Amino acid sequence: MAEEAIKISGKKKSSFIDQVKKLLPEGGNLNLCLTCGACSSGCPATGLEGMDPRKFLRMAALGMDEEILKSDWVWMCTMCQRCIYVCPMKIDIPQLIFNARRTKPRDERPKGILGSCNMALKHDTCSAMGASEEDFQFVVEDVAEEVRNTQVGWEELQAPVNKQGAMYFLNQNSREPVTEPDEMVPLWKILHLGGADWTYGTKGWAAENYCMFMADDESWKHIVEVKAKAVDDLGCKYWLNTE
Amino acid sequence: MIRDGRLKVNSDWNKDLKVKFTVQDPCQLVRKSLGDPVAEDLRFVVRTVVGEENFVDMTPNRSNNYCCGGGGGFLQSGMPEARRAYGKLKFDQIMATGATYAITPCHNCHAQVHDLSEHYDGGYHTVHLWTIICLAMGILGPNERTYLGPDLAELLIPEIKEADE
Protein backbone atom coordinates (compact mmCIF):
# COMPACT_ATOMS: atom_id res chain seq x y z
CA MET A 1 0.00 0.00 0.00
CA ALA A 2 1.68 3.20 -1.14
CA GLU A 3 1.88 5.94 1.44
CA GLU A 4 2.87 9.52 0.90
CA ALA A 5 6.36 9.82 -0.51
CA ILE A 6 9.10 10.46 2.00
CA LYS A 7 10.64 13.88 1.44
CA ILE A 8 14.30 14.38 2.21
CA SER A 9 16.25 17.59 2.36
CA GLY A 10 18.98 18.16 -0.21
CA LYS A 11 21.90 18.00 2.14
CA LYS A 12 22.74 14.73 3.87
CA LYS A 13 22.52 15.27 7.60
CA SER A 14 23.40 11.76 8.69
CA SER A 15 25.85 10.77 11.28
CA PHE A 16 24.23 7.69 12.84
CA ILE A 17 24.93 5.19 10.06
CA ASP A 18 28.43 6.58 9.59
CA GLN A 19 29.17 6.08 13.26
CA VAL A 20 27.94 2.50 13.14
CA LYS A 21 30.03 1.78 10.04
CA LYS A 22 33.14 2.84 11.92
CA LEU A 23 32.41 0.25 14.60
CA LEU A 24 31.83 -2.77 12.39
CA PRO A 25 34.25 -4.96 10.42
CA GLU A 26 33.92 -3.97 6.76
CA GLY A 27 31.51 -1.29 7.95
CA GLY A 28 28.92 -4.02 8.35
CA ASN A 29 28.54 -3.82 4.54
CA LEU A 30 26.00 -1.11 5.27
CA ASN A 31 26.82 0.63 1.97
CA LEU A 32 26.19 -2.41 -0.17
CA CYS A 33 22.39 -2.66 -0.21
CA LEU A 34 20.95 -3.65 -3.59
CA THR A 35 17.43 -2.86 -2.31
CA CYS A 36 16.29 -6.36 -3.34
CA GLY A 37 14.08 -6.76 -0.27
CA ALA A 38 15.03 -10.35 0.58
CA CYS A 39 15.56 -9.17 4.16
CA SER A 40 12.09 -7.68 4.49
CA SER A 41 10.22 -10.46 2.73
CA GLY A 42 11.38 -13.01 5.31
CA CYS A 43 11.36 -10.83 8.41
CA PRO A 44 8.59 -11.45 10.97
CA ALA A 45 8.91 -7.82 12.11
CA THR A 46 8.06 -6.46 8.66
CA GLY A 47 5.03 -4.21 8.89
CA LEU A 48 5.23 -3.54 12.61
CA GLU A 49 5.30 0.24 13.23
CA GLY A 50 5.18 0.64 9.44
CA MET A 51 8.81 -0.46 9.30
CA ASP A 52 10.88 -3.27 7.80
CA PRO A 53 14.63 -4.01 7.60
CA ARG A 54 15.17 -2.62 4.12
CA LYS A 55 13.22 0.54 4.92
CA PHE A 56 15.19 1.01 8.14
CA LEU A 57 18.49 0.66 6.30
CA ARG A 58 17.42 2.94 3.44
CA MET A 59 16.18 5.58 5.87
CA ALA A 60 19.49 5.37 7.72
CA ALA A 61 21.37 5.70 4.45
CA LEU A 62 19.30 8.76 3.59
CA GLY A 63 20.23 10.35 6.88
CA MET A 64 16.76 10.20 8.43
CA ASP A 65 18.25 9.65 11.88
CA GLU A 66 15.52 11.36 13.82
CA GLU A 67 12.75 9.32 12.22
CA ILE A 68 14.37 5.89 12.70
CA LEU A 69 15.79 6.51 16.15
CA LYS A 70 12.47 7.56 17.62
CA SER A 71 10.75 4.42 16.32
CA ASP A 72 9.98 1.63 18.77
CA TRP A 73 10.72 -0.80 15.95
CA VAL A 74 14.30 -1.16 17.21
CA TRP A 75 12.80 -3.08 20.16
CA MET A 76 10.64 -5.25 17.88
CA CYS A 77 13.51 -6.50 15.73
CA THR A 78 14.89 -9.45 17.70
CA MET A 79 18.27 -9.25 15.92
CA CYS A 80 17.74 -12.87 14.84
CA GLN A 81 20.04 -12.32 11.82
CA ARG A 82 17.82 -14.00 9.26
CA CYS A 83 18.14 -10.83 7.18
CA ILE A 84 21.92 -11.29 7.06
CA TYR A 85 21.50 -14.96 6.23
CA VAL A 86 19.39 -14.25 3.14
CA CYS A 87 21.15 -11.04 2.09
CA PRO A 88 23.31 -11.38 -1.06
CA MET A 89 25.60 -8.68 0.33
CA LYS A 90 25.61 -9.91 3.94
CA ILE A 91 24.61 -6.53 5.34
CA ASP A 92 24.61 -6.39 9.13
CA ILE A 93 21.24 -4.73 9.77
CA PRO A 94 20.97 -6.24 13.30
CA GLN A 95 24.08 -4.33 14.38
CA LEU A 96 22.48 -1.16 13.04
CA ILE A 97 19.47 -1.96 15.23
CA PHE A 98 21.62 -2.72 18.26
CA ASN A 99 23.40 0.61 17.94
CA ALA A 100 20.10 2.40 17.45
CA ARG A 101 18.91 0.94 20.78
CA ARG A 102 21.97 2.48 22.38
CA THR A 103 21.09 6.00 21.22
CA LYS A 104 18.10 6.18 23.60
CA PRO A 105 18.81 7.51 27.11
CA ARG A 106 19.10 4.50 29.43
CA ASP A 107 16.03 5.42 31.48
CA GLU A 108 13.87 5.66 28.37
CA ARG A 109 14.55 2.12 27.19
CA PRO A 110 11.70 -0.42 27.73
CA LYS A 111 10.93 -0.68 31.43
CA GLY A 112 10.81 -4.49 31.50
CA ILE A 113 14.25 -4.89 29.95
CA LEU A 114 15.65 -2.06 32.07
CA GLY A 115 14.23 -3.57 35.26
CA SER A 116 15.59 -7.01 34.43
CA CYS A 117 19.04 -5.60 33.71
CA ASN A 118 19.08 -3.51 36.88
CA MET A 119 17.96 -6.46 38.97
CA ALA A 120 20.73 -8.65 37.54
CA LEU A 121 23.29 -6.03 38.57
CA LYS A 122 22.25 -6.26 42.23
CA HIS A 123 23.53 -9.76 42.98
CA ASP A 124 26.53 -11.81 41.89
CA THR A 125 23.99 -14.45 40.84
CA CYS A 126 23.17 -12.19 37.84
CA SER A 127 19.53 -13.25 38.20
CA ALA A 128 17.12 -10.93 36.39
CA MET A 129 14.47 -12.09 38.85
CA GLY A 130 16.61 -11.14 41.82
CA ALA A 131 17.10 -14.64 43.23
CA SER A 132 19.93 -14.68 45.77
CA GLU A 133 22.80 -17.14 46.18
CA GLU A 134 21.14 -18.66 49.25
CA ASP A 135 17.71 -18.98 47.62
CA PHE A 136 19.14 -20.70 44.58
CA GLN A 137 21.20 -23.19 46.56
CA PHE A 138 18.26 -23.96 48.85
CA VAL A 139 15.84 -24.60 45.97
CA VAL A 140 18.25 -26.82 44.05
CA GLU A 141 19.17 -28.91 47.09
CA ASP A 142 15.56 -29.12 48.26
CA VAL A 143 14.25 -30.30 44.88
CA ALA A 144 17.08 -32.82 44.46
CA GLU A 145 16.42 -34.25 47.92
CA GLU A 146 12.71 -34.54 47.19
CA VAL A 147 13.48 -36.59 44.05
CA ARG A 148 15.95 -38.83 45.93
CA ASN A 149 13.33 -39.48 48.62
CA THR A 150 10.33 -40.08 46.41
CA GLN A 151 11.37 -41.47 43.01
CA VAL A 152 12.43 -45.10 42.78
CA GLY A 153 15.87 -45.53 41.25
CA TRP A 154 16.97 -41.93 41.75
CA GLU A 155 18.47 -42.28 45.23
CA GLU A 156 21.85 -41.21 43.83
CA LEU A 157 20.68 -38.18 41.84
CA GLN A 158 22.95 -35.18 42.37
CA ALA A 159 22.54 -31.51 41.55
CA PRO A 160 25.93 -30.23 42.69
CA VAL A 161 26.41 -26.62 43.72
CA ASN A 162 29.91 -25.09 43.85
CA LYS A 163 31.64 -28.38 43.08
CA GLN A 164 35.28 -27.43 42.71
CA GLY A 165 36.97 -28.69 39.54
CA ALA A 166 33.85 -30.02 37.82
CA MET A 167 34.17 -30.38 34.05
CA TYR A 168 31.02 -28.41 33.23
CA PHE A 169 29.63 -25.25 34.82
CA LEU A 170 25.92 -25.18 34.03
CA ASN A 171 23.87 -22.01 33.87
CA GLN A 172 20.18 -21.97 34.70
CA ASN A 173 17.49 -19.54 33.61
CA SER A 174 15.95 -17.85 36.68
CA ARG A 175 12.44 -18.90 35.77
CA GLU A 176 12.95 -22.50 36.93
CA PRO A 177 14.36 -22.02 40.42
CA VAL A 178 12.00 -19.09 41.05
CA THR A 179 8.69 -20.27 39.60
CA GLU A 180 8.80 -23.93 38.45
CA PRO A 181 11.72 -25.73 40.10
CA ASP A 182 10.57 -29.24 39.12
CA GLU A 183 11.33 -28.37 35.49
CA MET A 184 15.06 -28.55 36.34
CA VAL A 185 14.88 -32.24 37.21
CA PRO A 186 14.72 -33.82 33.71
CA LEU A 187 17.99 -32.15 32.75
CA TRP A 188 19.65 -33.38 35.97
CA LYS A 189 18.51 -36.90 35.18
CA ILE A 190 19.97 -36.78 31.68
CA LEU A 191 23.29 -35.45 33.01
CA HIS A 192 23.27 -38.19 35.65
CA LEU A 193 22.68 -40.99 33.15
CA GLY A 194 25.32 -39.54 30.85
CA GLY A 195 27.84 -39.55 33.67
CA ALA A 196 28.53 -35.83 33.24
CA ASP A 197 30.79 -34.15 35.78
CA TRP A 198 28.94 -30.88 36.24
CA THR A 199 28.04 -28.21 38.76
CA TYR A 200 25.97 -25.11 39.33
CA GLY A 201 27.58 -22.14 41.05
CA THR A 202 25.95 -19.88 43.61
CA LYS A 203 27.62 -16.99 41.81
CA GLY A 204 26.87 -16.34 38.15
CA TRP A 205 24.34 -19.14 37.76
CA ALA A 206 21.62 -17.15 35.99
CA ALA A 207 21.66 -17.73 32.26
CA GLU A 208 19.82 -14.62 31.12
CA ASN A 209 21.48 -11.30 30.28
CA TYR A 210 19.00 -8.50 29.64
CA CYS A 211 21.73 -5.87 29.81
CA MET A 212 22.88 -7.17 26.43
CA PHE A 213 19.41 -6.78 24.92
CA MET A 214 19.23 -3.29 26.39
CA ALA A 215 22.45 -2.36 24.59
CA ASP A 216 24.01 -1.27 27.87
CA ASP A 217 27.56 -2.29 27.05
CA GLU A 218 29.10 -1.60 30.46
CA SER A 219 26.47 -3.59 32.35
CA TRP A 220 26.53 -6.37 29.75
CA LYS A 221 30.30 -6.61 30.18
CA HIS A 222 29.96 -6.63 33.96
CA ILE A 223 27.46 -9.52 33.87
CA VAL A 224 29.64 -11.61 31.56
CA GLU A 225 32.72 -10.94 33.72
CA VAL A 226 30.94 -11.99 36.92
CA LYS A 227 29.78 -15.22 35.27
CA ALA A 228 33.14 -16.00 33.68
CA LYS A 229 34.88 -15.42 37.02
CA ALA A 230 32.47 -17.81 38.72
CA VAL A 231 33.40 -20.50 36.19
CA ASP A 232 37.12 -19.83 36.63
CA ASP A 233 36.93 -19.72 40.43
CA LEU A 234 35.45 -23.21 40.47
CA GLY A 235 38.11 -24.37 38.02
CA CYS A 236 35.55 -25.67 35.53
CA LYS A 237 36.68 -26.43 32.01
CA TYR A 238 33.44 -25.74 30.10
CA TRP A 239 30.70 -23.18 30.60
CA LEU A 240 27.30 -24.43 29.46
CA ASN A 241 24.53 -21.96 28.84
CA THR A 242 21.20 -23.54 27.93
CA GLU A 243 19.68 -20.17 27.13
CA MET B 1 25.16 -39.63 24.92
CA ILE B 2 22.50 -41.19 22.68
CA ARG B 3 24.97 -42.19 19.96
CA ASP B 4 27.34 -43.95 22.38
CA GLY B 5 24.46 -45.64 24.22
CA ARG B 6 24.66 -43.84 27.57
CA LEU B 7 21.08 -42.64 27.08
CA LYS B 8 18.92 -45.58 26.18
CA VAL B 9 16.12 -43.93 24.28
CA ASN B 10 13.78 -45.14 21.59
CA SER B 11 10.41 -44.25 20.16
CA ASP B 12 8.51 -47.44 20.98
CA TRP B 13 6.17 -45.51 23.26
CA ASN B 14 4.92 -43.52 20.26
CA LYS B 15 4.60 -46.37 17.75
CA ASP B 16 0.86 -46.73 18.24
CA LEU B 17 0.06 -43.33 19.73
CA LYS B 18 1.54 -41.55 16.68
CA VAL B 19 1.70 -38.18 18.47
CA LYS B 20 3.20 -35.66 16.04
CA PHE B 21 6.08 -33.37 16.96
CA THR B 22 7.77 -30.44 15.31
CA VAL B 23 10.88 -28.62 16.47
CA GLN B 24 11.85 -24.98 16.70
CA ASP B 25 15.40 -24.22 15.56
CA PRO B 26 16.59 -21.59 18.03
CA CYS B 27 18.19 -18.67 16.16
CA GLN B 28 20.92 -18.35 18.77
CA LEU B 29 21.91 -22.00 18.66
CA VAL B 30 21.54 -22.64 14.93
CA ARG B 31 21.78 -19.62 12.63
CA LYS B 32 23.88 -17.44 14.94
CA SER B 33 26.20 -20.05 16.45
CA LEU B 34 26.69 -23.63 15.24
CA GLY B 35 24.74 -23.64 11.98
CA ASP B 36 23.03 -26.50 10.15
CA PRO B 37 25.15 -29.31 11.68
CA VAL B 38 23.64 -28.67 15.12
CA ALA B 39 20.18 -28.52 13.52
CA GLU B 40 20.87 -32.01 12.16
CA ASP B 41 21.95 -33.20 15.62
CA LEU B 42 18.73 -31.78 17.01
CA ARG B 43 16.69 -33.70 14.44
CA PHE B 44 18.63 -36.89 15.18
CA VAL B 45 17.64 -36.61 18.85
CA VAL B 46 14.02 -35.72 18.13
CA ARG B 47 13.55 -38.49 15.54
CA THR B 48 15.12 -41.01 17.91
CA VAL B 49 12.76 -40.18 20.76
CA VAL B 50 9.49 -39.57 18.89
CA GLY B 51 9.94 -41.78 15.82
CA GLU B 52 10.90 -40.81 12.28
CA GLU B 53 7.28 -40.96 11.06
CA ASN B 54 6.07 -38.75 13.91
CA PHE B 55 8.40 -35.83 13.26
CA VAL B 56 7.19 -33.04 10.99
CA ASP B 57 9.57 -30.23 10.06
CA MET B 58 8.47 -26.62 9.73
CA THR B 59 9.09 -24.75 6.50
CA PRO B 60 11.48 -22.95 6.27
CA ASN B 61 13.80 -24.50 8.84
CA ARG B 62 17.36 -24.92 10.13
CA SER B 63 19.48 -21.80 9.50
CA ASN B 64 16.67 -20.39 7.38
CA ASN B 65 14.10 -20.68 10.15
CA TYR B 66 11.98 -17.76 11.30
CA CYS B 67 12.61 -16.28 14.72
CA CYS B 68 9.69 -16.96 17.09
CA GLY B 69 9.75 -13.42 18.47
CA GLY B 70 10.88 -14.29 21.97
CA GLY B 71 14.47 -13.16 21.49
CA GLY B 72 16.30 -9.87 21.73
CA GLY B 73 14.47 -8.90 24.91
CA PHE B 74 11.06 -8.82 23.18
CA LEU B 75 9.46 -10.92 25.95
CA GLN B 76 10.37 -8.30 28.55
CA SER B 77 9.88 -5.19 26.44
CA GLY B 78 6.27 -4.60 27.47
CA MET B 79 5.01 -4.76 23.88
CA PRO B 80 2.88 -7.92 23.90
CA GLU B 81 0.69 -6.93 20.94
CA ALA B 82 3.68 -6.33 18.69
CA ARG B 83 5.38 -9.45 19.99
CA ARG B 84 2.37 -11.60 19.19
CA ALA B 85 1.92 -9.99 15.77
CA TYR B 86 5.56 -10.83 15.10
CA GLY B 87 4.99 -14.38 16.32
CA LYS B 88 1.96 -14.98 14.08
CA LEU B 89 4.30 -16.13 11.31
CA LYS B 90 5.78 -18.72 13.68
CA PHE B 91 2.34 -19.74 14.90
CA ASP B 92 1.11 -20.32 11.33
CA GLN B 93 4.29 -22.27 10.57
CA ILE B 94 3.69 -24.58 13.54
CA MET B 95 -0.02 -25.04 12.75
CA ALA B 96 0.84 -25.97 9.15
CA THR B 97 2.83 -28.97 10.41
CA GLY B 98 -0.27 -30.42 12.09
CA ALA B 99 1.91 -31.33 15.08
CA THR B 100 0.35 -31.35 18.54
CA TYR B 101 3.71 -30.73 20.22
CA ALA B 102 6.34 -28.08 19.50
CA ILE B 103 9.73 -28.89 20.99
CA THR B 104 11.65 -25.74 21.90
CA PRO B 105 15.30 -26.28 22.90
CA CYS B 106 15.67 -22.63 23.98
CA HIS B 107 14.23 -20.85 26.98
CA ASN B 108 13.05 -17.75 25.14
CA CYS B 109 11.50 -19.85 22.38
CA HIS B 110 9.68 -21.96 24.95
CA ALA B 111 8.05 -18.96 26.60
CA GLN B 112 7.08 -17.32 23.30
CA VAL B 113 5.90 -20.44 21.41
CA HIS B 114 3.85 -21.46 24.45
CA ASP B 115 2.27 -18.00 24.67
CA LEU B 116 1.47 -18.02 20.94
CA SER B 117 -0.48 -21.27 21.27
CA GLU B 118 -2.48 -19.86 24.19
CA HIS B 119 -3.09 -16.49 22.58
CA TYR B 120 -4.10 -17.71 19.12
CA ASP B 121 -5.81 -20.81 20.51
CA GLY B 122 -3.56 -23.14 18.58
CA GLY B 123 -4.11 -26.15 20.80
CA TYR B 124 -0.55 -27.40 20.46
CA HIS B 125 1.66 -28.00 23.51
CA THR B 126 5.14 -26.57 23.99
CA VAL B 127 7.82 -28.70 25.62
CA HIS B 128 11.50 -28.57 26.45
CA LEU B 129 13.64 -31.13 24.64
CA TRP B 130 14.70 -32.74 27.93
CA THR B 131 11.07 -33.37 28.87
CA ILE B 132 10.51 -35.59 25.83
CA ILE B 133 13.87 -37.35 26.21
CA CYS B 134 12.97 -38.29 29.79
CA LEU B 135 9.41 -39.24 28.83
CA ALA B 136 10.77 -41.63 26.19
CA MET B 137 13.05 -43.23 28.78
CA GLY B 138 10.20 -43.64 31.28
CA ILE B 139 11.93 -41.45 33.85
CA LEU B 140 9.80 -38.31 33.72
CA GLY B 141 8.49 -37.83 37.26
CA PRO B 142 4.90 -36.87 38.09
CA ASN B 143 5.86 -33.28 38.97
CA GLU B 144 7.89 -32.79 35.79
CA ARG B 145 4.92 -32.82 33.38
CA THR B 146 3.61 -29.24 33.52
CA TYR B 147 3.83 -28.72 29.78
CA LEU B 148 2.54 -32.07 28.56
CA GLY B 149 -0.99 -32.25 27.18
CA PRO B 150 -3.63 -34.61 28.62
CA ASP B 151 -2.71 -37.24 26.00
CA LEU B 152 0.77 -37.73 27.47
CA ALA B 153 0.31 -36.52 31.05
CA GLU B 154 -0.29 -40.02 32.42
CA LEU B 155 2.03 -41.91 30.08
CA LEU B 156 5.00 -43.90 31.44
CA ILE B 157 4.96 -42.43 34.94
CA PRO B 158 7.87 -43.99 36.86
CA GLU B 159 7.47 -45.73 40.18
CA ILE B 160 7.01 -43.53 43.26
CA LYS B 161 7.91 -44.58 46.81
CA GLU B 162 5.20 -45.07 49.39
CA ALA B 163 4.66 -41.97 51.49
CA ASP B 164 5.28 -43.80 54.77
CA GLU B 165 8.76 -44.94 53.79
PDB file of N, CA and C in Angstrom, chain A residues 127 129-132 135-136 139 173-181 184 205:
ATOM      1  N   SER A 127      20.917 -12.875  38.461  1.00  0.00           N
ATOM      2  CA  SER A 127      19.528 -13.249  38.199  1.00  0.00           C
ATOM      3  C   SER A 127      18.668 -12.025  37.916  1.00  0.00           C
ATOM      4  N   MET A 129      15.620 -12.032  37.951  1.00  0.00           N
ATOM      5  CA  MET A 129      14.466 -12.089  38.847  1.00  0.00           C
ATOM      6  C   MET A 129      14.893 -11.864  40.295  1.00  0.00           C
ATOM      7  N   GLY A 130      16.142 -11.537  40.497  1.00  0.00           N
ATOM      8  CA  GLY A 130      16.606 -11.137  41.822  1.00  0.00           C
ATOM      9  C   GLY A 130      16.837 -12.270  42.803  1.00  0.00           C
ATOM     10  N   ALA A 131      16.892 -13.515  42.309  1.00  0.00           N
ATOM     11  CA  ALA A 131      17.103 -14.640  43.233  1.00  0.00           C
ATOM     12  C   ALA A 131      18.529 -14.591  43.796  1.00  0.00           C
ATOM     13  N   SER A 132      18.637 -14.797  45.105  1.00  0.00           N
ATOM     14  CA  SER A 132      19.934 -14.677  45.771  1.00  0.00           C
ATOM     15  C   SER A 132      20.704 -15.988  45.706  1.00  0.00           C
ATOM     16  N   ASP A 135      18.986 -18.467  48.147  1.00  0.00           N
ATOM     17  CA  ASP A 135      17.715 -18.985  47.619  1.00  0.00           C
ATOM     18  C   ASP A 135      17.956 -20.056  46.566  1.00  0.00           C
ATOM     19  N   PHE A 136      18.877 -19.762  45.670  1.00  0.00           N
ATOM     20  CA  PHE A 136      19.137 -20.699  44.581  1.00  0.00           C
ATOM     21  C   PHE A 136      19.648 -22.032  45.120  1.00  0.00           C
ATOM     22  N   VAL A 139      16.824 -23.995  46.890  1.00  0.00           N
ATOM     23  CA  VAL A 139      15.837 -24.597  45.974  1.00  0.00           C
ATOM     24  C   VAL A 139      16.419 -25.823  45.272  1.00  0.00           C
ATOM     25  N   ASN A 173      18.374 -20.697  33.692  1.00  0.00           N
ATOM     26  CA  ASN A 173      17.488 -19.537  33.611  1.00  0.00           C
ATOM     27  C   ASN A 173      16.750 -19.368  34.944  1.00  0.00           C
ATOM     28  N   SER A 174      16.571 -18.130  35.376  1.00  0.00           N
ATOM     29  CA  SER A 174      15.953 -17.849  36.684  1.00  0.00           C
ATOM     30  C   SER A 174      14.542 -18.379  36.813  1.00  0.00           C
ATOM     31  N   ARG A 175      13.839 -18.526  35.692  1.00  0.00           N
ATOM     32  CA  ARG A 175      12.439 -18.900  35.773  1.00  0.00           C
ATOM     33  C   ARG A 175      12.251 -20.219  36.514  1.00  0.00           C
ATOM     34  N   GLU A 176      13.135 -21.198  36.288  1.00  0.00           N
ATOM     35  CA  GLU A 176      12.948 -22.496  36.930  1.00  0.00           C
ATOM     36  C   GLU A 176      13.106 -22.433  38.445  1.00  0.00           C
ATOM     37  N   PRO A 177      14.263 -22.024  38.961  1.00  0.00           N
ATOM     38  CA  PRO A 177      14.356 -22.015  40.423  1.00  0.00           C
ATOM     39  C   PRO A 177      13.323 -21.108  41.089  1.00  0.00           C
ATOM     40  N   VAL A 178      12.912 -20.040  40.418  1.00  0.00           N
ATOM     41  CA  VAL A 178      12.002 -19.089  41.054  1.00  0.00           C
ATOM     42  C   VAL A 178      10.545 -19.522  40.937  1.00  0.00           C
ATOM     43  N   THR A 179      10.129 -20.017  39.772  1.00  0.00           N
ATOM     44  CA  THR A 179       8.693 -20.273  39.596  1.00  0.00           C
ATOM     45  C   THR A 179       8.302 -21.724  39.317  1.00  0.00           C
ATOM     46  N   GLU A 180       9.194 -22.535  38.728  1.00  0.00           N
ATOM     47  CA  GLU A 180       8.803 -23.930  38.451  1.00  0.00           C
ATOM     48  C   GLU A 180      10.003 -24.857  38.599  1.00  0.00           C
ATOM     49  N   PRO A 181      10.467 -25.016  39.846  1.00  0.00           N
ATOM     50  CA  PRO A 181      11.723 -25.731  40.102  1.00  0.00           C
ATOM     51  C   PRO A 181      11.746 -27.185  39.618  1.00  0.00           C
ATOM     52  N   MET A 184      13.602 -28.364  36.428  1.00  0.00           N
ATOM     53  CA  MET A 184      15.062 -28.549  36.342  1.00  0.00           C
ATOM     54  C   MET A 184      15.423 -30.030  36.360  1.00  0.00           C
ATOM     55  N   TRP A 205      25.085 -18.000  38.305  1.00  0.00           N
ATOM     56  CA  TRP A 205      24.337 -19.143  37.761  1.00  0.00           C
ATOM     57  C   TRP A 205      23.271 -18.765  36.763  1.00  0.00           C
TER      58      TRP A 205
END
